[in-house]
Amino acid sequence: MKYAFYPGCSLESSASEYRISTEAIASALDIELVEIPNWICCGSTPAHMSHELLSLTLPAYNLVLAMNVGTEGVAVSCASCYNRLKQANHAMQDPIKRGKVAEALGEIYDGTVPVKHMLEIVSEIGAKRNLKDLVRVDLSDIKVAPYYGCLLVRPPDVTNFDDPEDPQIMDRLVEVLGAQVVKYNFKVECCGAALAFPQVEIVKKLSGQILLDAKESGADIVIVACPLCHSNLDLRQRDIEKYLGIDLEIPVLYFTQLMGLAFGLSPRELGLEKHLISPDSVLKRIGIKV
Amino acid sequence: MVHNKISSPSFLEEVEAESGEKVRICYQCGKCSAGCPVGYAMDLLPNQVMRLVQLGLKDEVLSCATIWLCASCETCATRCPREIEIVKVMDVLRRRSSAEGYPSAVREVPIFVNSFIGNLKRFGRLYEAAFVGTYNILSGHLTKDFDKVPAMLSKHKLSLLPPRIKGISRIREIIKRVEEIEKK
Amino acid sequence: MSDRLRIVGFLCNWCSYAGADLAGTTRLKHRAEVRIVRVPCSGRIDPVFILKAYERGADAVIVGGCHPGDCHYVSGNLNARRRFLVIRKLLEFIGIEPDRFEVTWCSAAEGEKWAKVVNEVCDRVEALGPFEAYKAITPPVRGPVKEVTTGEE
Amino acid sequence: MARIGVFVCWCGSNIASTVDVKAVAKAAASFPGVAHATDYKYMCSDPGQNLIRETIESEHLTGLVVAACSPRMHEPTFRRLALETGMNPYLVEMANIREHCSWVHEDKGEATAKAIETVRMLVEKVKRNSPLEEIRVPVTKKALVIGGGVAGIQAGLDIVTAGIPVIMVERSPSIGGHMAQLDETFPTLDCSQCILTPKMVELSQHRLVTLHTFSEIDEVSGFVGNFKVKIRKKARTVDHDKCTGCGICMEKCPAKVSSEFDRGLSDRKAIYVPFPQAIPNKPVIDRSSCIWFTKGRCGVCKKLCPAEAIDFEEKDVIVEEQVGAIVVATGYDLIDRGLYGEYGHGKIKDVIDGLQFERMLSASGPTGGKIVRPSDGATPKTVVFVQCVGSRDDSKGIPYCSRICCMYTAKHAMLYKHRVKDGKAYIFYIDVRAGGKGYEEFVKRAVDEDRVVYLRGRVSRIFEKNGTVFVKGSDTLSGQQVEIRADLVVLATAVTSSHGSRELAQRLRIGFDQYGFFTEAHPKLRPVETTTPGIYLAGACQAPKDIPDTVSQASAAASKVIGLLSSDELIREPLVARVDEKVCIACFMCESTCPYGAIEHVTWKDPETRKEKEVARVNPGICEGCGACLPVCRPKALDLMGFSDEQIYGEINALSDLVKVIHDE
Ligand SMILES: Cc1cc2nc3c(=O)[nH]c(=O)nc-3n(C[C@H](O)[C@H](O)[C@H](O)COP(=O)(O)OP(=O)(O)OC[C@H]3O[C@@H](n4cnc5c(N)ncnc54)[C@H](O)[C@@H]3O)c2cc1C
Ligand SMILES: Cc1cc2nc3c(=O)[nH]c(=O)nc-3n(C[C@H](O)[C@H](O)[C@H](O)COP(=O)(O)OP(=O)(O)OC[C@H]3O[C@@H](n4cnc5c(N)ncnc54)[C@H](O)[C@@H]3O)c2cc1C
Ligand code: SF4
Ligand code: SF4
Ligand code: SF4
Ligand code: SF4
Ligand code: SF4
Ligand code: SF4
Ligand code: SF4
Ligand code: SF4
C-alpha cells in the first residue's frame, strides 16, 4: 500500500513526535508513505478566515503535486490539514470555484485525488487483517479516552469521516490494541483549535472541560489525531491546571504512539519523551522501563 | 432600530452571494447558539449574527467580537436544521470586516491571521519560530508563551531554521495571482 | 380581413378555459385573434393538433393547462409538459419560429394571466407577421379523419 | 345529413352590445349542415328554451349549437332541454361568445368575426358528435376500512349507522391505534381510554361489522362501487374460536420481549395481547420471539391451554371481500430517534419520547401512572421537554411541522406538574403552534397555572454524566446559552407516515407525497377524497393530525361513503375513452400513461377473422376522460367520447377563412 504523504507544517516542528510515530507504525503495517516533494502549507484556519480562494488554492497545489507521486491517494496526519484538503476537493465540484483555482494555479485540478486521514488508513487495514496479531504489549491496564475534536468529523458532508456525533474509529482501535476505552462526553467538543494563540483564555476553558471530563470518567491518558489538539491539551495543560485550580496530569498521546507502544516499539522510537506531560507513570504501569 | 434606515440594504444579498449560503432561510431556532463552545465569550450569539445579516445591519455585525472569536469548529453547521454552513458566513464577515477597515473587537485574531498568512507567503510553510515572533511583536504580547520555549527547544519541538522548499518563487507567484483574482 | 392574425388556443377545461372565462367575467379587455378549442386536459392534446392548426394557416398556437401539480387529472399536464418540450424542438426543426408557439400554465383564478398571454402572443406574432411560410414548410399531416372542406359536405 | 340548429343569444346587451348577433345568425345559417339559425334575447329563459324546444321539433334538428355564455355556465341547462325533447344531450354544444368574446373585446367588427368563427367551429364539432348514454355501474353496498385507530373506528361506526356493512382490517393484534396508548388528551384533558374503549366495543360488537385484526391488505382490484379485496389474515397461532381469553398461556410463557405498546418501557410475552383493554381480548403468538418457532422447543402454552386453542400449524389465510368503497385510516409513526446522535439516542436511558411519556402517565401503564426515571425509578425533579425533534428540520429530519407536538408537550408538562408538585418543567420550543379551539388558552394555562417555563430555542446537545442529564440549549429571546441539569428529558419526536404506507398506496392506486402521507384530491375542496373514485382518507394517514381533526375527517369520509353507497347504481358521464380493438396493437403505452389505472388487458375475438388477440380495454367505471392516453397510442386505436379526434379536427379545420386559403392554392 503506497500513499503520498502530506505531513503538514506542525509535523515538521512542534509535532515532530507525531511524524516519528506515524512513520513507525506505517512501516509496521507495511504502509509506504512517500512524502510529497516540496509540499506547502495548507493554509489552515487563517486562510479560510481571510482569503477563500487562497484556502482552496493551497490544498489544490499540494494535491496536484501528490498526483505526480502516483499512489492510492494522499495520507494526512493532521486533522486540520485533512479538513482543508477535503474542503478543497469538495469545493472543486463547483465549476466556478474550480475555474478560479485553475486560474490561480495555472492548471486544472478536478478535486478527485482521494484524501485519507491516517486513522482511516489504519482502520481499513484493520478491516482486512487482524491488527491484534501485531500487539506485543499488554495495555489492558490503561484506560484511554479517544479525543476526535472538530475537524476530522465536521462538517460531515465534507469530511464524511465517521458518525459526527459519536465517532468510533479510535474507540475500536483502542479496543483492538487491548486497552480500555473510556466513554466520556467531550470526544467531539472543540478544544479551542486555532484560538490557541490569540485567545488563550478560551482554549483553557474548552480544553479544560475536555481533560476534566476525561479524567473524571477515569481516563489515564487521552489520545488524539491532530497536532493542534495535542498542543492545546498537552502544551497548555499546566496553564489549564492553573485555570481550573486542580491537578490534571493526564498524558496526551498521538494514537500512533499508542499503537507503537502496543506493537512493542520503544518510547524513543515513538518520540514519547517529547510531551510536556510525561507519560512515564503510565508506561511504567505497562512494564515499560523509562 | 428603524429598519428602513439600515446601514446597507444589499448586505444580505452580498453576504449570501459571497458565502454561497442562504442566510435568509435561517429561522432563528438557536441550535447553533445552543451548542457553540465559544458562545459564553461572544457578544452576539451565532443566531444573532445570522439575524443581523438578515436585517442588513452591517455595522453591528462587522464590528462584533463574535466573528473573531468563532473557532470554526463547525459544531453549529453540523447541527443546523436548515443546513446553513455558518462558518462560511463567518468567514465572509471576517473578510469584509477587515477589508472595510472595521476596528476588530478582538484585535489579536486578525493579527494572528495576518502573521500566519505573511509567514506562509514568505516561507511556503509555517516557520513557527518566526511566526510566533511576529505575532508577539504585533499583538504586543511580547513574552507570550515564552515559558514554553525552553522546553520546546530541548524537546526539539521548535525548529529555529526556516523551512526550505524548492519552487518558492512559483508559490509566491500563485499567491499573488490569488490576490489579483480576489480583487476582481 | 384576410390580413388578420389567427391564433388557435387549446385550453384545458378545468384551469385555462376557466381562466379565460374569468377574464370575461371580470371584463379584462384583450385582443381578439385567438380561437379557442376546449379539451378536457392538456394531456389530451395530440401534437398533430398543433401541426394541423399551422397547416390550416394559424399564425400561432397557444396551449393552456393547469399548473404543474394542480392537474385535475392528477398528472395529465406533466405528460403534456414533456410532450410540448419535444414539440418545440420539432417546430424549430421544421422551421416554425418558436415565438409562434406558447405554452402557458394558467389556473381558473388567473384571468389576468390569460389576458396578458393573449396580448403578448398577439404582439409577438404581429411583429413576426402572418405565417405565410406554412405552405412551404408544414409537413403533410393527416389526422385519422378525412379532410373537411368548406362548401358542401 | 346533419340538421344543426344554431341559437344565438343576446344575453340582453351583454352579448348584443359588442357582437352583431343578427350577423352571426345570418352567417351561421349559411354554414353547411345548418338547417336553422336564429337569435333571441335570453336563450336560457323560459321563452328562449321554448323557442329551442319548438325549433327542434319543427325543423327535425339533429344537433344544437347554442352561441351564448360559457359551457361551464349553461351547458347542463341546454343538455337537459335536449333530453326533454328526446334529443340525445350529447348532441348539444355551446359556442362561448360572451366570456370569451363580447366581454373581452371592444371592436364590434372583430368581436362579431370571432363569434362567427367560433360558431362555425362548434357547428363542425357537433356534426361529429355521437349520441352517448350515461354509464351506470352497479354498486356493492359494503365498505372496507383499513386501519383500526380512532379514525377507522369513527368512520366505521358512522358508516354502519347508515345500515351499510363494514369490513375492518387492522394489522396489529388489536384495534385502538395510538389513541389507546395515550393518557389524558388535550385540550380538555379527558381520559383517552375512557372515551375510546366504548367506541372500540361498540364497533366490534356491531352486527354489521366484520373485524379482521392481525390482517393486512394483499391486493385490491376493481373500481368504485366494485372493489375486490384480498385480505391476508396472518396466522395468530391461537384459534380464537376456541380461546376463552383466560390468560394462563401469557402468564406461563417463558419468552419475554419488550412491549411495542409500552414502547419498550415494559416487557410482554411471546404469546400476548398488546394491552388489557385490547379488542379482541385474545392472544396471538409472535412467532419471531416464540421459543417454539425460533428454537423448536417449549410448547408450554399448548400444554397449559385448557381450551386447546394453540395451533402451531396455523397458516396465513386469504379472505376475499367485495366492497363498494374504501376508507384508508392507517395513521402515523414517530421518526427514528437514531437520526439524532447529539441527543444521545440509545445511550441515555432518561431521554425518552412523547409516547413513552404517555405510557408512563397512563394509570394502566408500566409504571401505574407514576412518572419515574427509567434508569433508577426515582421521581424526576427537573424535566426538560424538547419540541420539534426531527420536525422542521431539512437537514436530518422532515421539513414539515408535525402539528400535534406543541400541544401534547404543553399537556405533558402540565400533567407532570400535576403529579410532581415541586418539580420543574422546562420546554424548549421554536414556535408554539396552538391553532385549535381552546388550544391557546390551554398553553397559557400551562404557563400561568402550572408555571411551566418556556425557553425559545432548539437544543444542541444532550449528554449524561453521573446520572444527571445535561441539556444544552439556548434562549434566543434573551440571547443566552442555557444549560439545564435534568433528571428526565422528553423529546417531541416528529410524526411520520405509517411504515408500509407507500406499498399500501401502490396497492390501492392512490397518491402519496414524498413523505408517504396519502394525498387528497384537493387540499381544500376535496380533502377526504383520493383521486381514485371510491377511496377516501381519514386521520393521520393523510397528514399529522390531532384527535379532533382526525375524528372530523373520519366522519366526513364516512358521509362520502354513505353518499356513494346510497344508490344502487353509480351514474357517470359517458365522456370516457374507448379502444378500437381492431386497431389496437397491445403495446399498452396507454396503460402506463393512464393516471387512474383504467386500462385493462382483455382477449378479443375479431368477429370477421375469428382470430383472438390481446387488446387494451378502457374500464368505463374507472376512466375519468382525461384523454392522456390518446396521444401515446401510436396506431390511434383510442378515442375519447365527447372530445374525439374527429371532433377536434373538425373544429380546427373549420377556421373558415383559412380553409379558403388552402383551397385557393
Ligand atoms: C405523544 C403523543 C401524544 C398525543 N396526545 C394527543 C392529545 O392529547 N390529544 C389529541 O387530540 N391528539 C393527541 N395525539 C395525536 C393522536 O395520537 C392522533 O391524532 C390519533 O391517534 C390519530 O389517529 P389515527 O386513527 O389517524 O391513527 P393511529 O392512531 O395511528 O391508528 C392507525 C391504525 O392503523 C393501523 N394500520 C397502519 N397501517 C396499516 C395497514 N397497512 N393495514 C392495516 N392497518 C394498519 C395501525 O396499526 C393503527 O391501529 C398525540 C400523539 C402523540 C404522539
Ligand atoms: C383575511 C383572510 C384570509 C383567509 N385566507 C384563507 C386562505 O388563504 N386559505 C384558507 O384555507 N382559508 C382562508 N381564510 C379562512 C376562510 O375564509 C374560512 O375558512 C372559510 O371562509 C370558512 O367558511 P364558512 O363557510 O365556515 O364561513 P363563512 O365563509 O363565514 O360563511 C358563512 C355564511 O353564513 C352566512 N350566515 C351567517 N349567519 C347566518 C344566519 N344567521 N342565517 C343565515 N346565514 C347566515 C353568512 O352570510 C355567510 O355567507 C381566510 C380568512 C381571512 C379572514
Ligand atoms: S441553527 Fe441554523 S437555522 Fe437555527 S438559528 Fe442557527 S443558523 Fe439559524
Ligand atoms: S463554528 Fe464558530 S459559531 Fe459555530 S459553533 Fe464553532 S465557534 Fe461557534
Ligand atoms: S390459555 Fe388458551 S384459552 Fe386461555 S388465553 Fe391462552 S389460548 Fe386462550
Ligand atoms: S411456545 Fe412460544 S408462545 Fe408458547 S409458551 Fe413457549 S415461548 Fe411462549
Ligand atoms: S407542532 Fe410544535 S413542536 Fe410539533 S413540529 Fe410543529 S412547531 Fe414543532
Ligand atoms: S391569531 Fe392568527 S396570526 Fe395570531 S398566531 Fe393565531 S393564527 Fe397566527
Ligand atoms: S396504446 Fe393504443 S395500441 Fe397500445 S395498447 Fe393502448 S390502445 Fe392499444
Ligand atoms: S382518458 Fe384518461 S382516465 Fe381514461 S383511460 Fe385514458 S388516460 Fe385513463
PDB file of C-alpha atoms in Angstrom, chain A residues 165-166 185-186 189 213 216, chain D residues 341-342 347 461 463-465:
ATOM      1  CA  GLU A 165     -21.762  12.913  16.973  1.00  0.00           C
ATOM      2  CA  ASP A 166     -20.231   9.699  18.215  1.00  0.00           C
ATOM      3  CA  ASN A 185     -18.892  13.275  26.802  1.00  0.00           C
ATOM      4  CA  PHE A 186     -16.445  15.568  25.140  1.00  0.00           C
ATOM      5  CA  GLU A 189     -16.260  19.051  21.539  1.00  0.00           C
ATOM      6  CA  ASP A 213     -14.348  15.105  31.749  1.00  0.00           C
ATOM      7  CA  GLU A 216     -13.427  12.231  35.834  1.00  0.00           C
TER       8      GLU A 216
ATOM      9  CA  GLY D 341     -26.814  11.311  17.763  1.00  0.00           C
ATOM     10  CA  GLU D 342     -26.440  14.650  19.516  1.00  0.00           C
ATOM     11  CA  LYS D 347     -27.138   5.780  25.270  1.00  0.00           C
ATOM     12  CA  ARG D 461     -26.782  18.511  22.655  1.00  0.00           C
ATOM     13  CA  PHE D 463     -25.380  14.109  27.425  1.00  0.00           C
ATOM     14  CA  GLU D 464     -25.346  12.285  30.684  1.00  0.00           C
ATOM     15  CA  LYS D 465     -22.850  12.252  33.476  1.00  0.00           C
TER      16      LYS D 465
END
